PDB file of C-alpha atoms in Angstrom:
ATOM      1  CA  GLY A 408      -8.381 -19.065 -81.672  1.00  0.00           C
ATOM      2  CA  GLU A 409      -6.169 -20.500 -84.346  1.00  0.00           C
ATOM      3  CA  SER A 410      -2.495 -20.695 -83.582  1.00  0.00           C
ATOM      4  CA  VAL A 411       0.863 -21.835 -84.837  1.00  0.00           C
ATOM      5  CA  GLY A 412       2.621 -24.675 -83.035  1.00  0.00           C
ATOM      6  CA  LEU A 413       5.718 -26.836 -83.174  1.00  0.00           C
ATOM      7  CA  HIS A 414       6.148 -30.610 -83.220  1.00  0.00           C
ATOM      8  CA  LEU A 415       9.415 -30.791 -81.235  1.00  0.00           C
ATOM      9  CA  PRO A 416      10.519 -28.588 -78.374  1.00  0.00           C
ATOM     10  CA  THR A 417      14.263 -29.471 -78.562  1.00  0.00           C
ATOM     11  CA  LEU A 418      16.735 -30.447 -81.247  1.00  0.00           C
ATOM     12  CA  SER A 419      20.383 -31.358 -80.752  1.00  0.00           C
ATOM     13  CA  VAL A 420      22.779 -31.639 -83.684  1.00  0.00           C
ATOM     14  CA  GLN A 421      26.482 -31.871 -84.336  1.00  0.00           C
ATOM     15  CA  GLU A 422      28.336 -28.975 -85.891  1.00  0.00           C
ATOM     16  CA  GLY A 423      28.288 -29.300 -89.645  1.00  0.00           C
ATOM     17  CA  ASP A 424      25.071 -31.298 -89.764  1.00  0.00           C
ATOM     18  CA  ASN A 425      21.924 -29.995 -91.393  1.00  0.00           C
ATOM     19  CA  SER A 426      19.072 -29.067 -89.028  1.00  0.00           C
ATOM     20  CA  ILE A 427      15.368 -29.237 -89.714  1.00  0.00           C
ATOM     21  CA  ILE A 428      12.904 -27.450 -87.457  1.00  0.00           C
ATOM     22  CA  ASN A 429       9.214 -28.126 -87.983  1.00  0.00           C
ATOM     23  CA  CYS A 430       6.054 -26.166 -87.365  1.00  0.00           C
ATOM     24  CA  ALA A 431       2.357 -26.952 -87.764  1.00  0.00           C
ATOM     25  CA  TYR A 432      -0.123 -24.190 -88.354  1.00  0.00           C
ATOM     26  CA  SER A 433      -3.895 -24.159 -88.326  1.00  0.00           C
ATOM     27  CA  ASN A 434      -4.918 -20.796 -89.792  1.00  0.00           C
ATOM     28  CA  SER A 435      -5.401 -21.357 -93.508  1.00  0.00           C
ATOM     29  CA  ALA A 436      -6.028 -17.631 -93.981  1.00  0.00           C
ATOM     30  CA  SER A 437      -2.481 -16.609 -92.996  1.00  0.00           C
ATOM     31  CA  ASP A 438      -0.699 -14.814 -95.818  1.00  0.00           C
ATOM     32  CA  TYR A 439       2.867 -14.993 -94.534  1.00  0.00           C
ATOM     33  CA  PHE A 440       4.839 -17.444 -92.454  1.00  0.00           C
ATOM     34  CA  ILE A 441       7.990 -16.255 -90.786  1.00  0.00           C
ATOM     35  CA  TRP A 442      10.900 -17.769 -88.865  1.00  0.00           C
ATOM     36  CA  TYR A 443      12.577 -15.955 -85.999  1.00  0.00           C
ATOM     37  CA  LYS A 444      15.695 -16.802 -83.998  1.00  0.00           C
ATOM     38  CA  GLN A 445      15.994 -15.816 -80.358  1.00  0.00           C
ATOM     39  CA  GLU A 446      19.321 -16.000 -78.568  1.00  0.00           C
ATOM     40  CA  SER A 447      19.461 -16.036 -74.789  1.00  0.00           C
ATOM     41  CA  GLY A 448      18.652 -12.656 -73.290  1.00  0.00           C
ATOM     42  CA  LYS A 449      17.804 -11.048 -76.622  1.00  0.00           C
ATOM     43  CA  GLY A 450      14.761 -10.222 -78.648  1.00  0.00           C
ATOM     44  CA  PRO A 451      13.732 -12.359 -81.628  1.00  0.00           C
ATOM     45  CA  GLN A 452      15.575 -11.781 -84.884  1.00  0.00           C
ATOM     46  CA  PHE A 453      14.013 -12.231 -88.324  1.00  0.00           C
ATOM     47  CA  ILE A 454      15.457 -15.086 -90.378  1.00  0.00           C
ATOM     48  CA  ILE A 455      13.271 -15.623 -93.423  1.00  0.00           C
ATOM     49  CA  ASP A 456       9.657 -15.489 -94.515  1.00  0.00           C
ATOM     50  CA  ILE A 457       7.533 -17.210 -97.122  1.00  0.00           C
ATOM     51  CA  ARG A 458       4.273 -16.129 -98.636  1.00  0.00           C
ATOM     52  CA  SER A 459       1.371 -18.536 -98.733  1.00  0.00           C
ATOM     53  CA  ASN A 460       1.477 -18.793-102.535  1.00  0.00           C
ATOM     54  CA  MET A 461       5.026 -20.205-102.439  1.00  0.00           C
ATOM     55  CA  ASP A 462       6.337 -23.686-101.601  1.00  0.00           C
ATOM     56  CA  LYS A 463       9.981 -22.952-100.999  1.00  0.00           C
ATOM     57  CA  ARG A 464      12.246 -20.024-100.344  1.00  0.00           C
ATOM     58  CA  GLN A 465      15.989 -19.989 -99.821  1.00  0.00           C
ATOM     59  CA  GLY A 466      18.226 -17.621 -97.944  1.00  0.00           C
ATOM     60  CA  GLN A 467      21.786 -17.746 -96.778  1.00  0.00           C
ATOM     61  CA  ARG A 468      22.230 -21.300 -95.373  1.00  0.00           C
ATOM     62  CA  VAL A 469      18.491 -21.487 -94.663  1.00  0.00           C
ATOM     63  CA  THR A 470      15.555 -22.849 -96.607  1.00  0.00           C
ATOM     64  CA  VAL A 471      11.910 -22.592 -95.649  1.00  0.00           C
ATOM     65  CA  LEU A 472       9.404 -25.086 -97.003  1.00  0.00           C
ATOM     66  CA  LEU A 473       5.656 -24.653 -96.921  1.00  0.00           C
ATOM     67  CA  ASN A 474       3.227 -27.527 -97.398  1.00  0.00           C
ATOM     68  CA  LYS A 475      -0.270 -26.100 -97.469  1.00  0.00           C
ATOM     69  CA  THR A 476      -1.892 -29.488 -97.954  1.00  0.00           C
ATOM     70  CA  VAL A 477      -0.893 -30.626 -94.481  1.00  0.00           C
ATOM     71  CA  LYS A 478      -0.412 -27.141 -93.014  1.00  0.00           C
ATOM     72  CA  HIS A 479       3.248 -27.683 -92.272  1.00  0.00           C
ATOM     73  CA  LEU A 480       6.208 -25.314 -92.276  1.00  0.00           C
ATOM     74  CA  SER A 481       9.863 -26.210 -91.883  1.00  0.00           C
ATOM     75  CA  LEU A 482      13.169 -24.399 -91.554  1.00  0.00           C
ATOM     76  CA  GLN A 483      16.269 -26.126 -92.843  1.00  0.00           C
ATOM     77  CA  ILE A 484      19.664 -24.857 -91.707  1.00  0.00           C
ATOM     78  CA  ALA A 485      22.626 -26.114 -93.711  1.00  0.00           C
ATOM     79  CA  ALA A 486      26.005 -26.821 -92.095  1.00  0.00           C
ATOM     80  CA  THR A 487      24.772 -25.891 -88.646  1.00  0.00           C
ATOM     81  CA  GLN A 488      27.228 -23.910 -86.543  1.00  0.00           C
ATOM     82  CA  PRO A 489      27.497 -23.369 -82.775  1.00  0.00           C
ATOM     83  CA  GLY A 490      26.312 -19.802 -83.366  1.00  0.00           C
ATOM     84  CA  ASP A 491      23.014 -21.220 -84.615  1.00  0.00           C
ATOM     85  CA  SER A 492      22.201 -22.441 -81.101  1.00  0.00           C
ATOM     86  CA  ALA A 493      19.061 -20.561 -80.084  1.00  0.00           C
ATOM     87  CA  VAL A 494      15.296 -20.861 -79.805  1.00  0.00           C
ATOM     88  CA  TYR A 495      13.549 -20.824 -83.172  1.00  0.00           C
ATOM     89  CA  PHE A 496       9.981 -19.629 -83.530  1.00  0.00           C
ATOM     90  CA  CYS A 497       7.638 -19.872 -86.426  1.00  0.00           C
ATOM     91  CA  ALA A 498       5.108 -17.081 -86.726  1.00  0.00           C
ATOM     92  CA  GLU A 499       2.320 -16.080 -89.051  1.00  0.00           C
ATOM     93  CA  ASN A 500       0.456 -12.996 -90.048  1.00  0.00           C
ATOM     94  CA  ALA A 501      -2.494 -12.252 -92.242  1.00  0.00           C
ATOM     95  CA  GLY A 502      -0.789  -9.571 -94.342  1.00  0.00           C
ATOM     96  CA  GLY A 503      -2.764  -6.550 -95.459  1.00  0.00           C
ATOM     97  CA  THR A 504      -3.135  -4.162 -92.534  1.00  0.00           C
ATOM     98  CA  SER A 505      -2.041  -6.929 -90.157  1.00  0.00           C
ATOM     99  CA  TYR A 506       1.692  -7.022 -90.956  1.00  0.00           C
ATOM    100  CA  GLY A 507       2.465  -5.830 -87.465  1.00  0.00           C
ATOM    101  CA  LYS A 508       0.421  -8.599 -85.841  1.00  0.00           C
ATOM    102  CA  LEU A 509       2.349 -11.819 -85.415  1.00  0.00           C
ATOM    103  CA  THR A 510       1.063 -15.090 -83.976  1.00  0.00           C
ATOM    104  CA  PHE A 511       3.976 -17.111 -82.627  1.00  0.00           C
ATOM    105  CA  GLY A 512       4.420 -20.812 -82.074  1.00  0.00           C
ATOM    106  CA  GLN A 513       5.864 -22.285 -78.904  1.00  0.00           C
ATOM    107  CA  GLY A 514       9.488 -22.453 -80.079  1.00  0.00           C
ATOM    108  CA  THR A 515      12.164 -25.113 -80.625  1.00  0.00           C
ATOM    109  CA  ILE A 516      15.447 -25.077 -78.772  1.00  0.00           C
ATOM    110  CA  LEU A 517      18.312 -25.867 -81.145  1.00  0.00           C
ATOM    111  CA  THR A 518      21.588 -26.939 -79.555  1.00  0.00           C
ATOM    112  CA  VAL A 519      24.640 -27.369 -81.754  1.00  0.00           C
ATOM    113  CA  HIS A 520      27.477 -29.453 -80.313  1.00  0.00           C
ATOM    114  CA  PRO A 521      31.017 -28.707 -81.528  1.00  0.00           C
TER     115      PRO A 521
ATOM    116  CA  ASN B 218      20.936   3.517 -85.765  1.00  0.00           C
ATOM    117  CA  ALA B 219      19.849   2.393 -82.304  1.00  0.00           C
ATOM    118  CA  GLY B 220      16.945   0.332 -83.694  1.00  0.00           C
ATOM    119  CA  VAL B 221      14.306  -0.456 -81.062  1.00  0.00           C
ATOM    120  CA  THR B 222      15.151   0.702 -77.559  1.00  0.00           C
ATOM    121  CA  GLN B 223      13.277  -0.484 -74.496  1.00  0.00           C
ATOM    122  CA  THR B 224      13.581   0.873 -70.967  1.00  0.00           C
ATOM    123  CA  PRO B 225      13.942  -0.273 -68.290  1.00  0.00           C
ATOM    124  CA  LYS B 226      15.645  -3.638 -68.803  1.00  0.00           C
ATOM    125  CA  PHE B 227      14.566  -4.951 -65.415  1.00  0.00           C
ATOM    126  CA  GLN B 228      11.778  -3.900 -63.052  1.00  0.00           C
ATOM    127  CA  VAL B 229      10.245  -5.219 -59.854  1.00  0.00           C
ATOM    128  CA  LEU B 230       6.798  -3.971 -58.891  1.00  0.00           C
ATOM    129  CA  LYS B 231       4.507  -4.578 -55.990  1.00  0.00           C
ATOM    130  CA  THR B 232       0.974  -5.752 -56.678  1.00  0.00           C
ATOM    131  CA  GLY B 233      -1.237  -2.768 -57.422  1.00  0.00           C
ATOM    132  CA  GLN B 234       1.534  -0.431 -58.533  1.00  0.00           C
ATOM    133  CA  SER B 235       1.448   1.186 -61.949  1.00  0.00           C
ATOM    134  CA  MET B 236       4.273   1.804 -64.363  1.00  0.00           C
ATOM    135  CA  THR B 237       5.086   2.547 -67.974  1.00  0.00           C
ATOM    136  CA  LEU B 238       7.401   0.496 -70.158  1.00  0.00           C
ATOM    137  CA  GLN B 239       9.066   2.693 -72.727  1.00  0.00           C
ATOM    138  CA  CYS B 240       9.715   1.783 -76.356  1.00  0.00           C
ATOM    139  CA  ALA B 241      11.313   3.976 -78.993  1.00  0.00           C
ATOM    140  CA  GLN B 242      12.411   3.268 -82.566  1.00  0.00           C
ATOM    141  CA  ASP B 243      14.485   5.447 -84.878  1.00  0.00           C
ATOM    142  CA  MET B 244      13.724   3.666 -88.167  1.00  0.00           C
ATOM    143  CA  ASN B 245      10.555   5.601 -89.023  1.00  0.00           C
ATOM    144  CA  HIS B 246       8.529   2.382 -88.946  1.00  0.00           C
ATOM    145  CA  GLU B 247       4.774   2.645 -89.188  1.00  0.00           C
ATOM    146  CA  TYR B 248       3.982  -0.511 -87.226  1.00  0.00           C
ATOM    147  CA  MET B 249       4.810  -0.947 -83.558  1.00  0.00           C
ATOM    148  CA  SER B 250       3.666  -3.663 -81.213  1.00  0.00           C
ATOM    149  CA  TRP B 251       4.062  -5.085 -77.722  1.00  0.00           C
ATOM    150  CA  TYR B 252       4.428  -8.767 -76.895  1.00  0.00           C
ATOM    151  CA  ARG B 253       4.854 -10.693 -73.691  1.00  0.00           C
ATOM    152  CA  GLN B 254       6.857 -13.887 -73.409  1.00  0.00           C
ATOM    153  CA  ASP B 255       6.241 -16.332 -70.601  1.00  0.00           C
ATOM    154  CA  PRO B 256       8.538 -19.312 -69.814  1.00  0.00           C
ATOM    155  CA  GLY B 257       8.286 -22.100 -72.350  1.00  0.00           C
ATOM    156  CA  MET B 258       5.943 -20.145 -74.556  1.00  0.00           C
ATOM    157  CA  GLY B 259       6.080 -18.098 -77.665  1.00  0.00           C
ATOM    158  CA  LEU B 260       5.372 -14.388 -77.733  1.00  0.00           C
ATOM    159  CA  ARG B 261       1.798 -13.199 -77.411  1.00  0.00           C
ATOM    160  CA  LEU B 262       0.589  -9.913 -78.825  1.00  0.00           C
ATOM    161  CA  ILE B 263      -0.698  -7.382 -76.289  1.00  0.00           C
ATOM    162  CA  HIS B 264      -1.355  -4.226 -78.361  1.00  0.00           C
ATOM    163  CA  TYR B 265      -0.210  -2.876 -81.665  1.00  0.00           C
ATOM    164  CA  SER B 266      -0.282   0.329 -83.692  1.00  0.00           C
ATOM    165  CA  VAL B 267      -0.290   0.963 -87.436  1.00  0.00           C
ATOM    166  CA  GLY B 268       0.650   4.617 -87.061  1.00  0.00           C
ATOM    167  CA  ALA B 269       0.528   7.662 -84.805  1.00  0.00           C
ATOM    168  CA  GLY B 270      -2.885   8.001 -83.191  1.00  0.00           C
ATOM    169  CA  ILE B 271      -4.000   4.467 -84.114  1.00  0.00           C
ATOM    170  CA  THR B 272      -3.868   1.518 -81.729  1.00  0.00           C
ATOM    171  CA  ASP B 273      -5.645  -1.807 -81.473  1.00  0.00           C
ATOM    172  CA  GLN B 274      -5.817  -4.769 -79.146  1.00  0.00           C
ATOM    173  CA  GLY B 275      -3.958  -7.993 -79.591  1.00  0.00           C
ATOM    174  CA  GLU B 276      -4.445 -11.416 -78.046  1.00  0.00           C
ATOM    175  CA  VAL B 277      -3.877 -10.482 -74.370  1.00  0.00           C
ATOM    176  CA  PRO B 278      -4.739  -6.782 -73.871  1.00  0.00           C
ATOM    177  CA  ASN B 279      -6.361  -6.884 -70.422  1.00  0.00           C
ATOM    178  CA  GLY B 280      -4.502  -4.874 -67.786  1.00  0.00           C
ATOM    179  CA  TYR B 281      -2.483  -2.882 -70.334  1.00  0.00           C
ATOM    180  CA  ASN B 282      -2.971   0.447 -72.057  1.00  0.00           C
ATOM    181  CA  VAL B 283      -1.081   1.983 -74.965  1.00  0.00           C
ATOM    182  CA  SER B 284      -1.009   5.235 -76.882  1.00  0.00           C
ATOM    183  CA  ARG B 285       0.932   6.385 -79.927  1.00  0.00           C
ATOM    184  CA  SER B 286       1.327  10.132 -80.067  1.00  0.00           C
ATOM    185  CA  THR B 287       4.447  10.024 -82.278  1.00  0.00           C
ATOM    186  CA  THR B 288       5.842   7.641 -84.883  1.00  0.00           C
ATOM    187  CA  GLU B 289       8.873   6.962 -82.692  1.00  0.00           C
ATOM    188  CA  ASP B 290       7.342   6.102 -79.307  1.00  0.00           C
ATOM    189  CA  PHE B 291       4.915   3.427 -78.167  1.00  0.00           C
ATOM    190  CA  PRO B 292       4.712   3.194 -74.355  1.00  0.00           C
ATOM    191  CA  LEU B 293       2.942   0.337 -72.576  1.00  0.00           C
ATOM    192  CA  ARG B 294       1.179   1.155 -69.308  1.00  0.00           C
ATOM    193  CA  LEU B 295       0.356  -1.267 -66.565  1.00  0.00           C
ATOM    194  CA  LEU B 296      -2.485   0.302 -64.615  1.00  0.00           C
ATOM    195  CA  SER B 297      -2.481  -1.947 -61.532  1.00  0.00           C
ATOM    196  CA  ALA B 298       0.210  -4.609 -61.655  1.00  0.00           C
ATOM    197  CA  ALA B 299      -0.700  -8.210 -60.858  1.00  0.00           C
ATOM    198  CA  PRO B 300       1.579 -11.254 -60.357  1.00  0.00           C
ATOM    199  CA  SER B 301       0.113 -12.712 -63.566  1.00  0.00           C
ATOM    200  CA  GLN B 302       1.839  -9.876 -65.437  1.00  0.00           C
ATOM    201  CA  THR B 303       5.265 -11.176 -64.453  1.00  0.00           C
ATOM    202  CA  SER B 304       6.859 -11.754 -67.834  1.00  0.00           C
ATOM    203  CA  VAL B 305       9.390 -10.531 -70.356  1.00  0.00           C
ATOM    204  CA  TYR B 306       7.993  -7.768 -72.539  1.00  0.00           C
ATOM    205  CA  PHE B 307       9.183  -7.092 -76.067  1.00  0.00           C
ATOM    206  CA  CYS B 308       8.487  -4.129 -78.259  1.00  0.00           C
ATOM    207  CA  ALA B 309       8.762  -4.507 -82.036  1.00  0.00           C
ATOM    208  CA  SER B 310       8.506  -2.290 -85.090  1.00  0.00           C
ATOM    209  CA  SER B 311       8.286  -2.820 -88.832  1.00  0.00           C
ATOM    210  CA  TYR B 312       7.638  -1.044 -92.099  1.00  0.00           C
ATOM    211  CA  PHE B 313       4.192  -1.126 -93.636  1.00  0.00           C
ATOM    212  CA  GLY B 314       3.933  -4.136 -95.916  1.00  0.00           C
ATOM    213  CA  ASN B 315       7.033  -5.808 -94.491  1.00  0.00           C
ATOM    214  CA  THR B 316       7.031  -8.993 -92.438  1.00  0.00           C
ATOM    215  CA  GLU B 317      10.459  -8.318 -90.890  1.00  0.00           C
ATOM    216  CA  ALA B 318       9.845  -7.008 -87.400  1.00  0.00           C
ATOM    217  CA  PHE B 319      12.684  -5.564 -85.365  1.00  0.00           C
ATOM    218  CA  PHE B 320      12.567  -6.350 -81.661  1.00  0.00           C
ATOM    219  CA  GLY B 321      13.987  -4.575 -78.666  1.00  0.00           C
ATOM    220  CA  GLN B 322      16.098  -6.306 -76.020  1.00  0.00           C
ATOM    221  CA  GLY B 323      13.126  -6.816 -73.733  1.00  0.00           C
ATOM    222  CA  THR B 324      12.028  -5.709 -70.269  1.00  0.00           C
ATOM    223  CA  ARG B 325      11.976  -8.351 -67.559  1.00  0.00           C
ATOM    224  CA  LEU B 326       9.141  -7.481 -65.191  1.00  0.00           C
ATOM    225  CA  THR B 327       8.492  -9.168 -61.868  1.00  0.00           C
ATOM    226  CA  VAL B 328       5.349  -8.397 -59.874  1.00  0.00           C
ATOM    227  CA  VAL B 329       5.456  -9.473 -56.235  1.00  0.00           C
TER     228      VAL B 329
END
């Protein structure tokens, strides 16, 4: 079946740098794309989502970009902090009655060095 | 609010044993779902529910049963545990029409 995947499994940055985490998706019918953060020993935590009819959405220190032409999703974290160190997953769902059904990518490990 | 509560946190089973993983949420969410997470992989959907009395299969449903008799509870049953079911299991819930899912802390299950 179609799935969501990531280009890079690990990313190391210095504190204060901006981080960019990438994701490729293949299901053109997905209505929403979502980013989750998972810290060690915890469940995933919602960061931000973007609907398929949008190109960009900003939150607090995070920006998600969606390029439907090349089926690419990215999460930008500004002024990365040690507390941002975690595994980041992109996910998708089809909306409608499928909001509770998420298809996750493999994940990217972000390590922030002080 | 407690959010999504999963019990137990850790469990070791012998092959062939059965058990139930408990999940409860106190946010009155319509949607609840179960995922499993294997090393180096993202989460995969096992079963989900859009409301009390309604369940459906996800990507990897074989070997698992669910029921949803109340809005708050969504237990996951392993009928006859197999080593391939060794994994970390996460329960999640969300409001209808909302992409923000709230996850529990997970249950780490080992089948020997």
